[in-house]
Amino acid sequence: MVTSTVELRNVAGTEAALGWAGDHTVVVDRPEGKAGGKGLGFNGAQLLGLAIGGCYCNDLRYAAHEMGVALGDIEVTVTVALDGVPFLATGAELAVRCETADGSDARLVIDRAWQVCTVANSLRLGIPVNIVSPA
């Protein structure tokens, strides 16, 4: 089994959080005026969309390499639908534009990437999420 761990801590003087994994960071906050938010970073729904779309973009590259296809431009737009109190994500849609370097149809790469997309597959199947005591 492989694991991936991220860390988050509050940002002094704000009510935002800084998250990191290795050398990469992201700021997490609520919109301006929402529960002390200052709009300094991404909210949860945006992070969910970025996780889905970012993973899929990576998997487009993995699939293309596996298939020996050189890709050109990639554009992925993710829309996350939220509903209820508290808000829950009720669905997500990806609009995908993917070009191959030689102009051939990218549909096989698009489909293969969707088959192996870690985040999308995990969400579709559901995973347990639990709070545990700190180490």
Short mmCIF file of N, CA and C in Angstrom, two decimals:
data_model
loop_
_atom_site.label_atom_id
_atom_site.label_comp_id
_atom_site.label_asym_id
_atom_site.label_seq_id
_atom_site.Cartn_x
_atom_site.Cartn_y
_atom_site.Cartn_z
N MET A 1 0.85 -1.18 0.00
CA MET A 1 0.00 0.00 0.00
C MET A 1 0.89 1.23 0.00
N VAL A 2 0.46 2.25 -0.72
CA VAL A 2 1.13 3.53 -0.77
C VAL A 2 0.28 4.53 0.00
N THR A 3 0.91 5.45 0.72
CA THR A 3 0.16 6.50 1.41
C THR A 3 0.65 7.86 0.95
N SER A 4 -0.19 8.84 1.13
CA SER A 4 0.15 10.23 0.83
C SER A 4 -0.35 11.07 1.99
N THR A 5 0.52 11.87 2.58
CA THR A 5 0.15 12.68 3.74
C THR A 5 0.38 14.14 3.44
N VAL A 6 -0.58 14.96 3.83
CA VAL A 6 -0.42 16.41 3.76
C VAL A 6 -0.54 16.97 5.16
N GLU A 7 0.03 18.13 5.40
CA GLU A 7 -0.04 18.81 6.69
C GLU A 7 -0.75 20.14 6.50
N LEU A 8 -1.48 20.57 7.53
CA LEU A 8 -2.10 21.90 7.52
C LEU A 8 -1.91 22.55 8.88
N ARG A 9 -1.66 23.84 8.88
CA ARG A 9 -1.53 24.63 10.11
C ARG A 9 -2.18 25.98 9.89
N ASN A 10 -2.61 26.60 10.97
CA ASN A 10 -3.18 27.94 10.84
C ASN A 10 -2.09 28.92 10.41
N VAL A 11 -2.53 29.97 9.71
CA VAL A 11 -1.64 31.05 9.31
C VAL A 11 -1.79 32.15 10.34
N ALA A 12 -0.70 32.47 11.05
CA ALA A 12 -0.74 33.47 12.12
C ALA A 12 -1.34 34.78 11.63
N GLY A 13 -2.22 35.35 12.44
CA GLY A 13 -2.84 36.62 12.13
C GLY A 13 -4.02 36.52 11.19
N THR A 14 -4.38 35.29 10.78
CA THR A 14 -5.54 35.09 9.91
C THR A 14 -6.34 33.91 10.46
N GLU A 15 -7.42 33.60 9.82
CA GLU A 15 -8.16 32.39 10.13
C GLU A 15 -8.04 31.39 8.99
N ALA A 16 -7.03 31.57 8.16
CA ALA A 16 -6.76 30.68 7.04
C ALA A 16 -5.81 29.58 7.49
N ALA A 17 -5.64 28.59 6.64
CA ALA A 17 -4.71 27.49 6.90
C ALA A 17 -3.73 27.38 5.74
N LEU A 18 -2.54 26.95 6.06
CA LEU A 18 -1.54 26.66 5.04
C LEU A 18 -1.37 25.15 5.00
N GLY A 19 -1.53 24.59 3.83
CA GLY A 19 -1.35 23.16 3.66
C GLY A 19 -0.12 22.89 2.83
N TRP A 20 0.56 21.76 3.12
CA TRP A 20 1.74 21.43 2.34
C TRP A 20 1.97 19.94 2.28
N ALA A 21 2.67 19.58 1.23
CA ALA A 21 3.18 18.22 1.05
C ALA A 21 4.53 18.41 0.37
N GLY A 22 5.58 17.99 1.03
CA GLY A 22 6.92 18.21 0.49
C GLY A 22 7.19 19.69 0.35
N ASP A 23 7.58 20.13 -0.83
CA ASP A 23 7.90 21.54 -1.08
C ASP A 23 6.74 22.33 -1.64
N HIS A 24 5.55 21.73 -1.72
CA HIS A 24 4.40 22.39 -2.35
C HIS A 24 3.41 22.86 -1.29
N THR A 25 2.88 24.08 -1.49
CA THR A 25 1.96 24.66 -0.51
C THR A 25 0.68 25.15 -1.17
N VAL A 26 -0.35 25.28 -0.34
CA VAL A 26 -1.62 25.85 -0.78
C VAL A 26 -2.26 26.54 0.43
N VAL A 27 -2.93 27.64 0.19
CA VAL A 27 -3.64 28.35 1.26
C VAL A 27 -5.12 27.99 1.17
N VAL A 28 -5.70 27.68 2.33
CA VAL A 28 -7.11 27.30 2.42
C VAL A 28 -7.82 28.34 3.27
N ASP A 29 -8.94 28.86 2.78
CA ASP A 29 -9.67 29.90 3.50
C ASP A 29 -11.12 29.89 3.04
N ARG A 30 -11.94 30.62 3.76
CA ARG A 30 -13.31 30.82 3.35
C ARG A 30 -13.41 32.12 2.57
N PRO A 31 -14.51 32.29 1.82
CA PRO A 31 -14.67 33.56 1.10
C PRO A 31 -14.68 34.75 2.08
N GLU A 32 -14.32 35.91 1.58
CA GLU A 32 -14.32 37.15 2.36
C GLU A 32 -15.65 37.29 3.10
N GLY A 33 -15.58 37.49 4.42
CA GLY A 33 -16.77 37.73 5.23
C GLY A 33 -17.52 36.48 5.66
N LYS A 34 -17.07 35.31 5.28
CA LYS A 34 -17.74 34.06 5.67
C LYS A 34 -16.97 33.41 6.81
N ALA A 35 -17.53 33.40 8.00
CA ALA A 35 -16.93 32.75 9.16
C ALA A 35 -15.48 33.17 9.37
N GLY A 36 -15.22 34.46 9.25
CA GLY A 36 -13.87 35.00 9.47
C GLY A 36 -12.96 34.87 8.26
N GLY A 37 -13.48 34.38 7.16
CA GLY A 37 -12.66 34.21 5.97
C GLY A 37 -12.22 35.53 5.37
N LYS A 38 -11.08 35.52 4.76
CA LYS A 38 -10.54 36.70 4.09
C LYS A 38 -10.37 36.45 2.59
N GLY A 39 -10.78 35.29 2.12
CA GLY A 39 -10.62 34.98 0.71
C GLY A 39 -9.15 34.85 0.32
N LEU A 40 -8.32 34.40 1.26
CA LEU A 40 -6.88 34.30 1.02
C LEU A 40 -6.48 33.06 0.24
N GLY A 41 -7.39 32.11 0.12
CA GLY A 41 -7.04 30.87 -0.56
C GLY A 41 -8.27 30.14 -1.04
N PHE A 42 -8.07 28.91 -1.41
CA PHE A 42 -9.15 28.07 -1.92
C PHE A 42 -10.07 27.59 -0.81
N ASN A 43 -11.37 27.47 -1.12
CA ASN A 43 -12.28 26.85 -0.15
C ASN A 43 -12.36 25.35 -0.46
N GLY A 44 -13.09 24.63 0.35
CA GLY A 44 -13.16 23.18 0.23
C GLY A 44 -13.68 22.70 -1.11
N ALA A 45 -14.74 23.32 -1.62
CA ALA A 45 -15.30 22.90 -2.90
C ALA A 45 -14.29 23.13 -4.03
N GLN A 46 -13.58 24.25 -3.96
CA GLN A 46 -12.56 24.53 -4.98
C GLN A 46 -11.42 23.50 -4.89
N LEU A 47 -11.02 23.17 -3.67
CA LEU A 47 -9.97 22.17 -3.50
C LEU A 47 -10.41 20.81 -4.02
N LEU A 48 -11.68 20.47 -3.81
CA LEU A 48 -12.21 19.21 -4.33
C LEU A 48 -12.15 19.22 -5.85
N GLY A 49 -12.58 20.33 -6.46
CA GLY A 49 -12.51 20.45 -7.92
C GLY A 49 -11.08 20.36 -8.43
N LEU A 50 -10.16 21.02 -7.73
CA LEU A 50 -8.76 20.96 -8.11
C LEU A 50 -8.20 19.55 -7.97
N ALA A 51 -8.62 18.85 -6.92
CA ALA A 51 -8.16 17.46 -6.73
C ALA A 51 -8.64 16.58 -7.88
N ILE A 52 -9.91 16.71 -8.23
CA ILE A 52 -10.46 15.91 -9.32
C ILE A 52 -9.78 16.27 -10.64
N GLY A 53 -9.77 17.54 -10.96
CA GLY A 53 -9.22 17.99 -12.23
C GLY A 53 -7.71 17.82 -12.32
N GLY A 54 -7.01 18.10 -11.23
CA GLY A 54 -5.56 17.95 -11.23
C GLY A 54 -5.14 16.51 -11.41
N CYS A 55 -5.82 15.63 -10.71
CA CYS A 55 -5.54 14.20 -10.84
C CYS A 55 -5.82 13.75 -12.27
N TYR A 56 -6.93 14.19 -12.83
CA TYR A 56 -7.28 13.80 -14.20
C TYR A 56 -6.26 14.33 -15.20
N CYS A 57 -5.79 15.58 -15.03
CA CYS A 57 -4.76 16.12 -15.92
C CYS A 57 -3.50 15.25 -15.86
N ASN A 58 -3.09 14.88 -14.65
CA ASN A 58 -1.93 13.99 -14.52
C ASN A 58 -2.18 12.67 -15.22
N ASP A 59 -3.38 12.13 -15.06
CA ASP A 59 -3.68 10.83 -15.65
C ASP A 59 -3.78 10.91 -17.17
N LEU A 60 -4.14 12.08 -17.73
CA LEU A 60 -4.07 12.24 -19.18
C LEU A 60 -2.63 12.05 -19.65
N ARG A 61 -1.69 12.62 -18.91
CA ARG A 61 -0.27 12.49 -19.25
C ARG A 61 0.20 11.04 -19.07
N TYR A 62 -0.19 10.41 -17.95
CA TYR A 62 0.19 9.00 -17.74
C TYR A 62 -0.35 8.13 -18.87
N ALA A 63 -1.63 8.31 -19.20
CA ALA A 63 -2.25 7.50 -20.25
C ALA A 63 -1.56 7.73 -21.59
N ALA A 64 -1.29 8.98 -21.91
CA ALA A 64 -0.65 9.30 -23.18
C ALA A 64 0.73 8.65 -23.27
N HIS A 65 1.50 8.74 -22.19
CA HIS A 65 2.82 8.11 -22.18
C HIS A 65 2.70 6.60 -22.35
N GLU A 66 1.76 6.01 -21.64
CA GLU A 66 1.53 4.56 -21.72
C GLU A 66 1.16 4.14 -23.15
N MET A 67 0.41 5.00 -23.84
CA MET A 67 -0.07 4.69 -25.18
C MET A 67 0.86 5.18 -26.28
N GLY A 68 1.94 5.88 -25.90
CA GLY A 68 2.86 6.40 -26.89
C GLY A 68 2.31 7.56 -27.70
N VAL A 69 1.43 8.35 -27.09
CA VAL A 69 0.79 9.48 -27.76
C VAL A 69 1.36 10.78 -27.18
N ALA A 70 1.80 11.67 -28.05
CA ALA A 70 2.27 12.99 -27.60
C ALA A 70 1.07 13.93 -27.53
N LEU A 71 0.90 14.58 -26.39
CA LEU A 71 -0.22 15.50 -26.23
C LEU A 71 0.20 16.94 -26.50
N GLY A 72 -0.76 17.71 -26.96
CA GLY A 72 -0.61 19.15 -27.11
C GLY A 72 -1.29 19.82 -25.94
N ASP A 73 -2.17 20.77 -26.23
CA ASP A 73 -2.87 21.52 -25.19
C ASP A 73 -3.91 20.66 -24.49
N ILE A 74 -4.03 20.88 -23.18
CA ILE A 74 -5.06 20.25 -22.35
C ILE A 74 -5.81 21.35 -21.63
N GLU A 75 -7.12 21.28 -21.64
CA GLU A 75 -7.97 22.18 -20.85
C GLU A 75 -9.01 21.33 -20.13
N VAL A 76 -9.06 21.47 -18.81
CA VAL A 76 -10.05 20.74 -18.01
C VAL A 76 -10.74 21.76 -17.10
N THR A 77 -12.05 21.80 -17.17
CA THR A 77 -12.86 22.64 -16.29
C THR A 77 -13.71 21.72 -15.45
N VAL A 78 -13.63 21.88 -14.12
CA VAL A 78 -14.39 21.04 -13.20
C VAL A 78 -15.44 21.91 -12.51
N THR A 79 -16.68 21.45 -12.55
CA THR A 79 -17.77 22.12 -11.82
C THR A 79 -18.26 21.16 -10.75
N VAL A 80 -18.16 21.61 -9.50
CA VAL A 80 -18.61 20.81 -8.35
C VAL A 80 -19.96 21.35 -7.90
N ALA A 81 -20.97 20.50 -7.84
CA ALA A 81 -22.30 20.88 -7.36
C ALA A 81 -22.38 20.62 -5.86
N LEU A 82 -22.95 21.58 -5.13
CA LEU A 82 -23.10 21.48 -3.67
C LEU A 82 -24.56 21.69 -3.31
N ASP A 83 -25.01 20.99 -2.27
CA ASP A 83 -26.39 21.16 -1.83
C ASP A 83 -26.49 20.75 -0.38
N GLY A 84 -27.54 21.23 0.28
CA GLY A 84 -27.85 20.80 1.63
C GLY A 84 -27.23 21.66 2.72
N VAL A 85 -27.58 21.31 3.96
CA VAL A 85 -27.02 21.96 5.15
C VAL A 85 -26.60 20.85 6.09
N PRO A 86 -25.33 20.65 6.34
CA PRO A 86 -24.22 21.39 5.74
C PRO A 86 -24.06 21.02 4.27
N PHE A 87 -23.37 21.91 3.53
CA PHE A 87 -23.11 21.64 2.12
C PHE A 87 -22.43 20.29 1.95
N LEU A 88 -22.90 19.54 0.98
CA LEU A 88 -22.23 18.31 0.55
C LEU A 88 -22.07 18.37 -0.96
N ALA A 89 -20.97 17.88 -1.45
CA ALA A 89 -20.80 17.76 -2.89
C ALA A 89 -21.77 16.69 -3.37
N THR A 90 -22.58 17.04 -4.35
CA THR A 90 -23.56 16.10 -4.88
C THR A 90 -23.18 15.59 -6.26
N GLY A 91 -22.14 16.16 -6.82
CA GLY A 91 -21.67 15.71 -8.13
C GLY A 91 -20.58 16.62 -8.65
N ALA A 92 -19.91 16.15 -9.65
CA ALA A 92 -18.88 16.95 -10.31
C ALA A 92 -18.88 16.59 -11.79
N GLU A 93 -18.69 17.59 -12.61
CA GLU A 93 -18.61 17.39 -14.06
C GLU A 93 -17.31 17.97 -14.58
N LEU A 94 -16.69 17.25 -15.49
CA LEU A 94 -15.47 17.71 -16.13
C LEU A 94 -15.75 18.00 -17.59
N ALA A 95 -15.35 19.18 -18.04
CA ALA A 95 -15.35 19.50 -19.47
C ALA A 95 -13.88 19.38 -19.89
N VAL A 96 -13.62 18.52 -20.85
CA VAL A 96 -12.24 18.18 -21.22
C VAL A 96 -11.99 18.51 -22.69
N ARG A 97 -10.91 19.24 -22.91
CA ARG A 97 -10.40 19.45 -24.27
C ARG A 97 -8.95 19.01 -24.24
N CYS A 98 -8.64 18.04 -25.06
CA CYS A 98 -7.29 17.46 -25.09
C CYS A 98 -6.89 17.29 -26.54
N GLU A 99 -5.74 17.87 -26.89
CA GLU A 99 -5.24 17.76 -28.25
C GLU A 99 -4.03 16.85 -28.29
N THR A 100 -3.91 16.11 -29.36
CA THR A 100 -2.68 15.34 -29.58
C THR A 100 -1.75 16.20 -30.43
N ALA A 101 -0.45 15.94 -30.31
CA ALA A 101 0.54 16.73 -31.05
C ALA A 101 0.39 16.55 -32.56
N ASP A 102 -0.08 15.37 -32.99
CA ASP A 102 -0.21 15.13 -34.44
C ASP A 102 -1.61 15.40 -34.97
N GLY A 103 -2.51 15.90 -34.10
CA GLY A 103 -3.87 16.24 -34.53
C GLY A 103 -4.83 15.07 -34.59
N SER A 104 -4.39 13.88 -34.20
CA SER A 104 -5.28 12.72 -34.21
C SER A 104 -6.29 12.82 -33.07
N ASP A 105 -7.30 11.98 -33.13
CA ASP A 105 -8.36 11.98 -32.11
C ASP A 105 -7.79 11.55 -30.76
N ALA A 106 -8.05 12.33 -29.72
CA ALA A 106 -7.54 12.06 -28.38
C ALA A 106 -8.52 11.23 -27.54
N ARG A 107 -9.62 10.78 -28.10
CA ARG A 107 -10.67 10.11 -27.33
C ARG A 107 -10.15 8.90 -26.55
N LEU A 108 -9.28 8.10 -27.13
CA LEU A 108 -8.76 6.92 -26.43
C LEU A 108 -7.94 7.32 -25.20
N VAL A 109 -7.16 8.39 -25.32
CA VAL A 109 -6.39 8.88 -24.18
C VAL A 109 -7.32 9.43 -23.11
N ILE A 110 -8.32 10.20 -23.53
CA ILE A 110 -9.30 10.78 -22.59
C ILE A 110 -10.01 9.67 -21.83
N ASP A 111 -10.45 8.65 -22.54
CA ASP A 111 -11.17 7.53 -21.90
C ASP A 111 -10.27 6.74 -20.97
N ARG A 112 -9.03 6.47 -21.41
CA ARG A 112 -8.10 5.71 -20.57
C ARG A 112 -7.79 6.47 -19.29
N ALA A 113 -7.56 7.76 -19.39
CA ALA A 113 -7.27 8.57 -18.21
C ALA A 113 -8.45 8.54 -17.23
N TRP A 114 -9.66 8.55 -17.76
CA TRP A 114 -10.84 8.50 -16.89
C TRP A 114 -10.95 7.16 -16.18
N GLN A 115 -10.57 6.09 -16.85
CA GLN A 115 -10.62 4.76 -16.24
C GLN A 115 -9.68 4.64 -15.05
N VAL A 116 -8.55 5.33 -15.08
CA VAL A 116 -7.53 5.17 -14.04
C VAL A 116 -7.42 6.35 -13.09
N CYS A 117 -8.28 7.34 -13.21
CA CYS A 117 -8.19 8.57 -12.39
C CYS A 117 -8.42 8.24 -10.91
N THR A 118 -7.38 8.35 -10.12
CA THR A 118 -7.41 7.97 -8.70
C THR A 118 -8.49 8.71 -7.93
N VAL A 119 -8.54 10.03 -8.05
CA VAL A 119 -9.50 10.82 -7.26
C VAL A 119 -10.93 10.53 -7.71
N ALA A 120 -11.18 10.57 -9.01
CA ALA A 120 -12.55 10.33 -9.49
C ALA A 120 -13.02 8.92 -9.13
N ASN A 121 -12.16 7.93 -9.31
CA ASN A 121 -12.54 6.56 -8.95
C ASN A 121 -12.78 6.43 -7.44
N SER A 122 -11.94 7.07 -6.64
CA SER A 122 -12.11 7.00 -5.18
C SER A 122 -13.43 7.62 -4.75
N LEU A 123 -13.77 8.76 -5.35
CA LEU A 123 -15.04 9.42 -5.01
C LEU A 123 -16.23 8.58 -5.45
N ARG A 124 -16.14 8.01 -6.64
CA ARG A 124 -17.25 7.18 -7.14
C ARG A 124 -17.48 5.97 -6.25
N LEU A 125 -16.41 5.37 -5.76
CA LEU A 125 -16.53 4.18 -4.92
C LEU A 125 -16.77 4.53 -3.45
N GLY A 126 -16.38 5.73 -3.07
CA GLY A 126 -16.50 6.14 -1.66
C GLY A 126 -15.34 5.58 -0.84
N ILE A 127 -14.83 6.38 0.06
CA ILE A 127 -13.77 5.93 0.95
C ILE A 127 -14.13 6.34 2.38
N PRO A 128 -13.72 5.56 3.35
CA PRO A 128 -13.96 5.98 4.73
C PRO A 128 -13.07 7.18 5.08
N VAL A 129 -13.60 8.13 5.79
CA VAL A 129 -12.86 9.28 6.27
C VAL A 129 -13.10 9.39 7.77
N ASN A 130 -12.03 9.35 8.55
CA ASN A 130 -12.16 9.33 10.00
C ASN A 130 -11.21 10.32 10.66
N ILE A 131 -11.55 10.79 11.84
CA ILE A 131 -10.66 11.57 12.67
C ILE A 131 -10.00 10.62 13.63
N VAL A 132 -8.66 10.70 13.72
CA VAL A 132 -7.91 9.86 14.66
C VAL A 132 -7.13 10.78 15.59
N SER A 133 -6.73 10.26 16.73
CA SER A 133 -5.95 11.04 17.67
C SER A 133 -4.59 11.35 17.07
N PRO A 134 -4.04 12.53 17.36
CA PRO A 134 -2.72 12.85 16.83
C PRO A 134 -1.66 11.88 17.35
N ALA A 135 -0.63 11.70 16.55
CA ALA A 135 0.46 10.77 16.92
C ALA A 135 1.25 11.30 18.08
#
